[in-house]
CSV table of C-alpha atoms in Angstrom, one decimal:
chain,number,residue,atom,x,y,z
A,29,MET,CA,28.0,27.9,-16.3
A,30,THR,CA,24.5,26.7,-16.3
A,31,VAL,CA,23.8,23.3,-15.2
A,32,PRO,CA,21.3,21.7,-17.7
A,33,VAL,CA,18.3,20.2,-15.8
A,34,LEU,CA,17.6,16.8,-17.0
A,35,PRO,CA,14.0,15.3,-16.9
A,36,PRO,CA,13.1,12.7,-14.3
A,37,VAL,CA,14.1,9.2,-15.5
A,38,LEU,CA,11.1,7.0,-15.4
A,39,PRO,CA,11.7,3.0,-14.7
A,40,ILE,CA,11.3,1.0,-17.8
A,41,ASP,CA,8.0,-0.5,-16.7
A,42,GLN,CA,6.4,2.8,-15.9
A,43,ALA,CA,3.3,2.0,-18.2
A,44,VAL,CA,2.9,-1.4,-16.2
A,45,ARG,CA,2.9,0.7,-12.7
A,46,ASP,CA,0.5,3.0,-14.1
A,47,GLN,CA,-1.9,0.2,-15.0
A,48,VAL,CA,-1.7,-1.0,-11.6
A,49,LEU,CA,-2.3,2.1,-9.8
A,50,ALA,CA,-5.3,2.6,-12.2
A,51,ALA,CA,-6.6,-0.8,-11.7
A,52,ARG,CA,-8.6,-0.2,-8.4
A,53,GLY,CA,-11.5,-2.4,-7.6
A,54,ARG,CA,-9.3,-5.3,-8.6
A,55,HIS,CA,-7.6,-8.0,-6.9
A,56,LEU,CA,-3.8,-7.8,-7.7
A,57,ILE,CA,-0.6,-9.9,-7.2
A,58,VAL,CA,2.6,-7.7,-7.9
A,59,GLU,CA,5.6,-10.1,-8.4
A,60,ALA,CA,8.9,-8.7,-9.2
A,61,SER,CA,12.7,-9.0,-8.4
A,62,ALA,CA,14.2,-7.5,-5.1
A,63,GLY,CA,14.9,-3.8,-5.5
A,64,THR,CA,12.6,-3.2,-8.3
A,65,GLY,CA,10.1,-1.0,-6.5
A,66,LYS,CA,7.5,-3.6,-5.4
A,67,THR,CA,7.1,-1.7,-1.8
A,68,ARG,CA,6.7,1.7,-3.5
A,69,LEU,CA,4.1,0.6,-6.0
A,70,ILE,CA,2.1,-1.2,-3.0
A,71,VAL,CA,2.4,1.9,-1.0
A,72,ASP,CA,1.2,4.2,-3.7
A,73,ARG,CA,-1.7,1.7,-4.4
A,74,VAL,CA,-2.9,1.9,-1.0
A,75,LEU,CA,-2.5,5.5,-1.0
A,76,ALA,CA,-4.6,5.8,-4.1
A,77,HIS,CA,-7.2,3.9,-2.5
A,78,VAL,CA,-7.4,5.8,0.8
A,79,ARG,CA,-7.8,9.0,-1.6
A,80,ASP,CA,-10.7,7.3,-3.1
A,81,GLY,CA,-12.3,6.9,0.2
A,82,VAL,CA,-11.5,3.2,0.8
A,83,ARG,CA,-11.2,2.4,4.5
A,84,LEU,CA,-7.7,0.6,5.3
A,85,PRO,CA,-9.5,-2.4,7.1
A,86,ARG,CA,-11.1,-3.3,3.7
A,87,LEU,CA,-7.7,-4.0,2.0
A,88,ALA,CA,-5.3,-6.8,2.1
A,89,VAL,CA,-1.7,-6.1,1.7
A,90,ILE,CA,0.0,-9.5,2.1
A,91,THR,CA,3.7,-10.3,1.7
A,92,PHE,CA,6.0,-13.3,2.4
A,93,THR,CA,8.1,-12.3,5.4
A,94,GLU,CA,7.5,-10.5,8.7
A,95,LYS,CA,10.2,-8.2,8.0
A,96,ALA,CA,8.5,-6.9,4.5
A,97,ALA,CA,5.0,-6.7,6.5
A,98,ALA,CA,6.4,-4.5,9.0
A,99,GLU,CA,8.3,-2.5,6.5
A,100,LEU,CA,5.4,-2.2,4.3
A,101,ARG,CA,3.1,-1.1,7.6
A,102,LEU,CA,6.1,1.7,8.5
A,103,LYS,CA,6.0,3.1,4.7
A,104,ILE,CA,2.4,3.3,4.5
A,105,ARG,CA,2.3,5.0,8.1
A,106,THR,CA,4.9,7.4,6.7
A,107,ALA,CA,3.3,8.0,3.5
A,108,LEU,CA,-0.2,8.7,5.4
A,109,LYS,CA,1.4,11.2,7.5
A,110,ASP,CA,3.0,12.9,4.6
A,111,LEU,CA,-0.4,13.0,2.7
A,112,LEU,CA,-2.0,14.3,5.8
A,113,GLU,CA,0.6,17.0,6.1
A,114,ALA,CA,0.4,18.1,2.5
A,115,GLN,CA,-3.5,18.4,2.7
A,116,GLY,CA,-3.5,20.1,5.7
A,117,VAL,CA,-6.7,19.2,6.1
A,118,ASN,CA,-7.8,17.0,9.5
A,119,GLY,CA,-10.5,14.7,9.4
A,120,GLY,CA,-10.0,13.5,6.0
A,121,PRO,CA,-9.4,9.9,4.4
A,122,ALA,CA,-5.7,10.3,5.5
A,123,GLU,CA,-6.5,10.9,9.1
A,124,THR,CA,-9.0,8.1,9.2
A,125,ALA,CA,-6.4,5.8,7.7
A,126,LEU,CA,-3.9,6.5,10.2
A,127,ARG,CA,-6.4,6.0,13.1
A,128,GLU,CA,-7.3,2.7,11.2
A,129,LEU,CA,-3.8,1.3,10.7
A,130,PRO,CA,-3.6,-1.0,13.5
A,131,LEU,CA,-6.5,-2.8,11.8
A,132,ALA,CA,-5.3,-2.9,8.5
A,133,HIS,CA,-4.3,-6.6,7.1
A,134,ILE,CA,-0.9,-6.0,6.5
A,135,SER,CA,0.6,-9.3,7.1
A,136,THR,CA,2.3,-12.4,5.8
A,137,ILE,CA,0.4,-15.0,4.0
A,138,HIS,CA,0.5,-17.3,6.8
A,139,ALA,CA,-0.8,-14.6,9.3
A,140,PHE,CA,-3.4,-13.5,6.8
A,141,CYS,CA,-4.7,-17.2,6.5
A,142,ALA,CA,-4.5,-17.8,10.4
A,143,ALA,CA,-6.9,-14.8,10.7
A,144,LEU,CA,-9.3,-16.1,8.4
A,145,LEU,CA,-9.4,-19.4,9.9
A,146,ARG,CA,-10.0,-17.8,13.3
A,147,GLU,CA,-12.6,-15.6,12.1
A,148,GLU,CA,-14.5,-18.3,10.1
A,149,PRO,CA,-13.7,-21.5,11.2
A,150,VAL,CA,-16.9,-23.3,10.3
A,151,ALA,CA,-16.6,-21.7,6.7
A,152,ALA,CA,-13.0,-22.8,6.3
């Protein structure tokens, strides 16, 4: 008996996800209910920027809770390691991004705003 191979099932909002990934160079807000794939989309967007040569410290990845920020940081780290392993190339953008991950602005809104105030108190 042969088991049929089914095509992958794409999310109903795949067209919007594709637009978000293609809209590099623009600031975006991703708003959706829990469990809809926001984290995966954000990680994919960060990876797309890294592949384009954007340095991680130039990105701001902002979320509401410390738990979500920690999860994003961990998933970005894992995705970068996977990308580096898949590419099999040392010294590329993925390796640079992994090295710069501690400098990345992956935080809560409150932490991001506090950092801005510390960096530019007079301007604020």
